[in-house]
Each structure stands twice: as structure tokens, then as C-alpha cells.
Rosetta silent file (secondary structure, phi, psi, omega in degrees, C-alpha in Angstrom):
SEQUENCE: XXXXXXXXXXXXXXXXXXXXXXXXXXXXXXXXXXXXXXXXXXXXXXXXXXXXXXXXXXXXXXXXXXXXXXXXXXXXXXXXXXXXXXXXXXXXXXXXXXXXXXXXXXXXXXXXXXXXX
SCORE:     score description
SCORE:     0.000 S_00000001
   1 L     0.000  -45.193 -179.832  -20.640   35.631  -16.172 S_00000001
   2 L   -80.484   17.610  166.062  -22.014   33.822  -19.408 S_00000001
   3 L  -117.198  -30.967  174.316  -19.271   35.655  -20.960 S_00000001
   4 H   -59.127  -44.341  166.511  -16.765   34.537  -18.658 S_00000001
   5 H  -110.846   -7.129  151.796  -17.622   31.227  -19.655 S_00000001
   6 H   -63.693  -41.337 -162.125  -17.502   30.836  -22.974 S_00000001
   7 H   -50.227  -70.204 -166.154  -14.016   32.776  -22.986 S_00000001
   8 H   -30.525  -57.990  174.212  -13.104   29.663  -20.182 S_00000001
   9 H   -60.157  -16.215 -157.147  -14.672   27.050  -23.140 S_00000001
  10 H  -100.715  -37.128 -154.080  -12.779   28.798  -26.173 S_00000001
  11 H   -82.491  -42.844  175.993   -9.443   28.741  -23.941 S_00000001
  12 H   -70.956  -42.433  175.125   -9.803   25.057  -23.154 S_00000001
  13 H   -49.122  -62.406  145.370  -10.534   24.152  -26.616 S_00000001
  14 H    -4.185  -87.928 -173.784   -7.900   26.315  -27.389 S_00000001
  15 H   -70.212  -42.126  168.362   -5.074   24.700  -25.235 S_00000001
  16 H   -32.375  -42.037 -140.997   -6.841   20.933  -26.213 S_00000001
  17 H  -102.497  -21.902  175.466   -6.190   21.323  -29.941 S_00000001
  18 H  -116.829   19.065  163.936   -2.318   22.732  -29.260 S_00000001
  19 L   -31.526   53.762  148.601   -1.681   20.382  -26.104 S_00000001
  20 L   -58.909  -69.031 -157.129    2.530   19.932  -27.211 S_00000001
  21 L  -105.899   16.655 -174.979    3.797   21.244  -24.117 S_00000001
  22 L   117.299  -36.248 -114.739    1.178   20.555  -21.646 S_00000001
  23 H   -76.430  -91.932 -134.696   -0.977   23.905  -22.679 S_00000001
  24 H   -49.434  -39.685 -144.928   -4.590   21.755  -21.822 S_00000001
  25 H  -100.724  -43.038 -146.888   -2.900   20.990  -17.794 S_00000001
  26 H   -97.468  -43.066  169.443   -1.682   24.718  -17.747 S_00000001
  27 H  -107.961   31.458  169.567   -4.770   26.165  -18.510 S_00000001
  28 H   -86.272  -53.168  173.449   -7.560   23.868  -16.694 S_00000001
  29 H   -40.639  -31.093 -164.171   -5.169   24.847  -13.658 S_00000001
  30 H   -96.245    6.567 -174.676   -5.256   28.629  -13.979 S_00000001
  31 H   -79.356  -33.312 -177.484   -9.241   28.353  -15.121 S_00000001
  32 H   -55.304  -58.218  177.264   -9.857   26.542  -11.914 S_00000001
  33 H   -54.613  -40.801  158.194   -8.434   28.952   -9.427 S_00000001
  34 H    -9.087  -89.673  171.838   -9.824   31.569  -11.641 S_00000001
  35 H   -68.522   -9.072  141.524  -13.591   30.121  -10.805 S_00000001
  36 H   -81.782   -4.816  175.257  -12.632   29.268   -7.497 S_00000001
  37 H   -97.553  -62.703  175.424  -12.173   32.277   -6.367 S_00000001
  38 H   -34.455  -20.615 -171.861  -15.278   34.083   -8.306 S_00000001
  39 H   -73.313  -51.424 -145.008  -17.169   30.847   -6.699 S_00000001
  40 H   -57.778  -51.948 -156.935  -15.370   31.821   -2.930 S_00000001
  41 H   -81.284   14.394 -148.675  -16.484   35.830   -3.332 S_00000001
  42 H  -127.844  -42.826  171.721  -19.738   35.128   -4.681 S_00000001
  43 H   -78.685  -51.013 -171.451  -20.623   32.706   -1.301 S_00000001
  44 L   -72.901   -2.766 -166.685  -19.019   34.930    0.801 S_00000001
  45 L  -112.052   16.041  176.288  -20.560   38.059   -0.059 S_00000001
  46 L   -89.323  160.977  146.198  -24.328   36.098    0.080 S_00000001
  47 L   -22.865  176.569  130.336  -26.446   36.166    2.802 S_00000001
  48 L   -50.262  -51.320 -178.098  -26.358   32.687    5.266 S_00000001
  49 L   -87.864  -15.531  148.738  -29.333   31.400    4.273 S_00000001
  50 L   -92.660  -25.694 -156.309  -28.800   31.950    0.382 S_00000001
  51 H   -85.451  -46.101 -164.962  -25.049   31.046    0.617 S_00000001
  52 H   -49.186  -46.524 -173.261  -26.450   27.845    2.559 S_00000001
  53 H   -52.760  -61.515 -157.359  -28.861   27.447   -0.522 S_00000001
  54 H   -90.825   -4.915 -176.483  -26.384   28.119   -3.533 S_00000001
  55 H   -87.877  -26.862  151.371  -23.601   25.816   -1.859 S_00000001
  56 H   -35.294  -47.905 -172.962  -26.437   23.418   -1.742 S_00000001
  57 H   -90.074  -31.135  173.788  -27.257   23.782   -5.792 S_00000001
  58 H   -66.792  -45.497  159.423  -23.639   23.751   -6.479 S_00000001
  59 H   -26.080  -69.641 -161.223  -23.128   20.199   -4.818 S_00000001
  60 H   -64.972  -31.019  156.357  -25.775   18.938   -6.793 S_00000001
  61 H   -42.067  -70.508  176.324  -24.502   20.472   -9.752 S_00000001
  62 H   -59.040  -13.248 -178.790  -20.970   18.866   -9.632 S_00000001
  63 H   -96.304  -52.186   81.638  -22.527   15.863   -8.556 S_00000001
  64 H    46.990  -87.926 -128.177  -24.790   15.889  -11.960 S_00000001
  65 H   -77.634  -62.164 -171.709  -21.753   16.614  -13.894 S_00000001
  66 H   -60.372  -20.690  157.877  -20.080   13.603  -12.607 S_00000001
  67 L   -70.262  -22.939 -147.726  -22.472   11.323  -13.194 S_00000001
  68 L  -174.588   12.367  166.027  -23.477   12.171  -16.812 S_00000001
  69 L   -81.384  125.192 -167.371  -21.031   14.554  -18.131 S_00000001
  70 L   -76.880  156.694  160.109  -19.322   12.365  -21.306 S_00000001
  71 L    84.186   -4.812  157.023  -16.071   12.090  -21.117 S_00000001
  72 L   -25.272  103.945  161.207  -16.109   12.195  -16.762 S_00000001
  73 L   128.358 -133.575 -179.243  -12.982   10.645  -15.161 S_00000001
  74 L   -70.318  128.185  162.961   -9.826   10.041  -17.109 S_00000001
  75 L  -140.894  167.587  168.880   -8.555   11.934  -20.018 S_00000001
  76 L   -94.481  150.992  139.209   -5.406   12.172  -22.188 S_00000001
  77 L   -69.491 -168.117 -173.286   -3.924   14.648  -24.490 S_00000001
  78 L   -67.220  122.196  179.542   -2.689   13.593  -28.078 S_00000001
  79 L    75.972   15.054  174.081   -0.802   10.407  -27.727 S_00000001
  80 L  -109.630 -177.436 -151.690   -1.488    9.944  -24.363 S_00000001
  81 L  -130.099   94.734 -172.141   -2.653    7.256  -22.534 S_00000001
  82 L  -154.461  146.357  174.089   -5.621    7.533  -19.643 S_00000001
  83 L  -137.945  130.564 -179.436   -7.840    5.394  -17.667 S_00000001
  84 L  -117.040  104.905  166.994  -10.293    5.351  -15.234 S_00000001
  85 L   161.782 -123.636  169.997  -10.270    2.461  -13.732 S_00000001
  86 L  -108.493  130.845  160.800   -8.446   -0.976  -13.311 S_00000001
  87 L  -102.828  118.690  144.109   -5.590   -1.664  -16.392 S_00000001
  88 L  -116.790  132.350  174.792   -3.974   -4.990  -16.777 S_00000001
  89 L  -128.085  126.949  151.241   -1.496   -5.415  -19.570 S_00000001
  90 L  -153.679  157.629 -142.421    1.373   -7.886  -20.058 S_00000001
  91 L  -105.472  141.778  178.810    3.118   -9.127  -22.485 S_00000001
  92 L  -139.686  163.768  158.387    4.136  -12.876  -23.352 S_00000001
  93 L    67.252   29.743  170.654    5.987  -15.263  -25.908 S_00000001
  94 L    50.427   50.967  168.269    8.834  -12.081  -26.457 S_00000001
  95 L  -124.292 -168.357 -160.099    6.002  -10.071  -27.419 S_00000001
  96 L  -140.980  126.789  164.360    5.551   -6.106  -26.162 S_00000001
  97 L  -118.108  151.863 -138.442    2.998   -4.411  -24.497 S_00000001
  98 L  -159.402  145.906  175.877    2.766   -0.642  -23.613 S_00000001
  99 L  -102.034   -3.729  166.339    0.119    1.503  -22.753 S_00000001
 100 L  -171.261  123.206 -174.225    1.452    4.332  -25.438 S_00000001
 101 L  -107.142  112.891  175.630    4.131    3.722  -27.653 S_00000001
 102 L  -124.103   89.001 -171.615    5.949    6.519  -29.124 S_00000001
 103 L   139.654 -154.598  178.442    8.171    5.698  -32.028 S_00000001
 104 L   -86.521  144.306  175.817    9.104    2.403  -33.580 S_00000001
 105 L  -123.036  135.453 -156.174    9.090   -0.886  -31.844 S_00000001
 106 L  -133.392  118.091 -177.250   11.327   -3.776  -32.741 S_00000001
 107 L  -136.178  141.893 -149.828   11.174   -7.722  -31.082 S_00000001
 108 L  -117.394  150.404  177.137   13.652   -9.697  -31.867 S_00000001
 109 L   -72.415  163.140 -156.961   13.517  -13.576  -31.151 S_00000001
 110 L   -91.403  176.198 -172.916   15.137  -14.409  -27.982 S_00000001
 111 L   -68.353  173.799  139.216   18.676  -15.541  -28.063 S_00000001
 112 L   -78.584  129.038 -164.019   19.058  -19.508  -26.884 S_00000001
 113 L   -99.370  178.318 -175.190   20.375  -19.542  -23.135 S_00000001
 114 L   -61.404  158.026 -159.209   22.320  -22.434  -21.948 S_00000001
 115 L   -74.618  126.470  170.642   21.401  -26.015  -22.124 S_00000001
 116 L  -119.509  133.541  148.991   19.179  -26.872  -18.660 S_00000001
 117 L   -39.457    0.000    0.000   18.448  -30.478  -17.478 S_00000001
């Protein structure tokens, strides 16, 4: 099992460090089903009263992790843009605001519109 999960950590690093096409999204998905199903056959093939027990330690576990795990809640790959929480952005005065900008950005003063009264 403690082999199982390092491989799981080297694969995520792995897909982090070459994220291009997605590779971090493609393999959190197949690690997850992966470990949900070793989680599924591992409760079902317990006892009541230990399966009651270890579904019990796992709550608290995942509950643990979300509290105090760094980096809990939003993340990005390279060049991406993620937040957990509330974002306000906006842009004034013909100026430009963006939550990820990829290339060059160019603001040009505005034209003069018609004459108003």
C-alpha cells in the first residue's frame, strides 16, 4: 500500500511538472478512481463494526487534510489562474484587467466620440 502511494506521489509530481496538455487533471482523475475503489473493497470486505470504525478514521482524516493541508482549495497549473474564494477585478480609465494574460497586451487611448451637451 505504502508503495502504492508513493508511485500515486511520483505520478502527480510527474504530470505537475509537464502539465501542457492537462496531464496534472488527467492523472488526479484516474488516481482517484484508482483509490476509490481500493478504499470501496477494503470497507466492503471488513467486518461491520471495523468498516463502521475505519469509515469513521477516514472522515476524520479528510477532514484533517482539509483543514491544514497547504495548498487546500484552489489550484492552477502553469499560467493558470485559481482561487478559492471571492475575486473582484475591473478595470478603469481604458486600462485592462485579466485574471491570466497570455501573450502581449496593448491599450490604446480611446478615440474622441461625438460632441455631447
Amino acid at each position: 500500500m505504502l508503495q502504492r502511494l508513493d508511485q500515486t506521489a511520483a505520478d502527480l509530481a510527474r504530470a505537475s511538472d509537464e502539465d501542457a496538455q492537462g496531464a496534472l487533471e488527467r492523472v488526479r482523475a484516474a488516481q482517484s478512481l484508482s483509490w476509490e475503489t481500493r478504499f470501496t473493497d477494503l470497507l466492503q470486505d471488513l467486518p461491520e463494526p471495523e468498516r463502521d470504525e475505519a469509515v469513521r478514521a477516514l472522515r476524520s482524516l479528510v477532514e484533517h487534510v482539509r483543514q491544514h493541508a497547504p495548498g487546500s482549495g484552489a489550484s492552477a497549473g502553469t499560467g493558470g489562474f485559481a482561487v478559492s474564494g471571492d475575486v473582484t477585478m475591473k478595470a478603469t480609465n481604458g486600462s485592462v484587467v485579466a485574471g491570466v494574460i497570455n501573450g502581449g497586451v496593448r491599450v490604446d487611448p480611446p478615440k474622441p466620440g461625438p460632441v455631447q451637451d
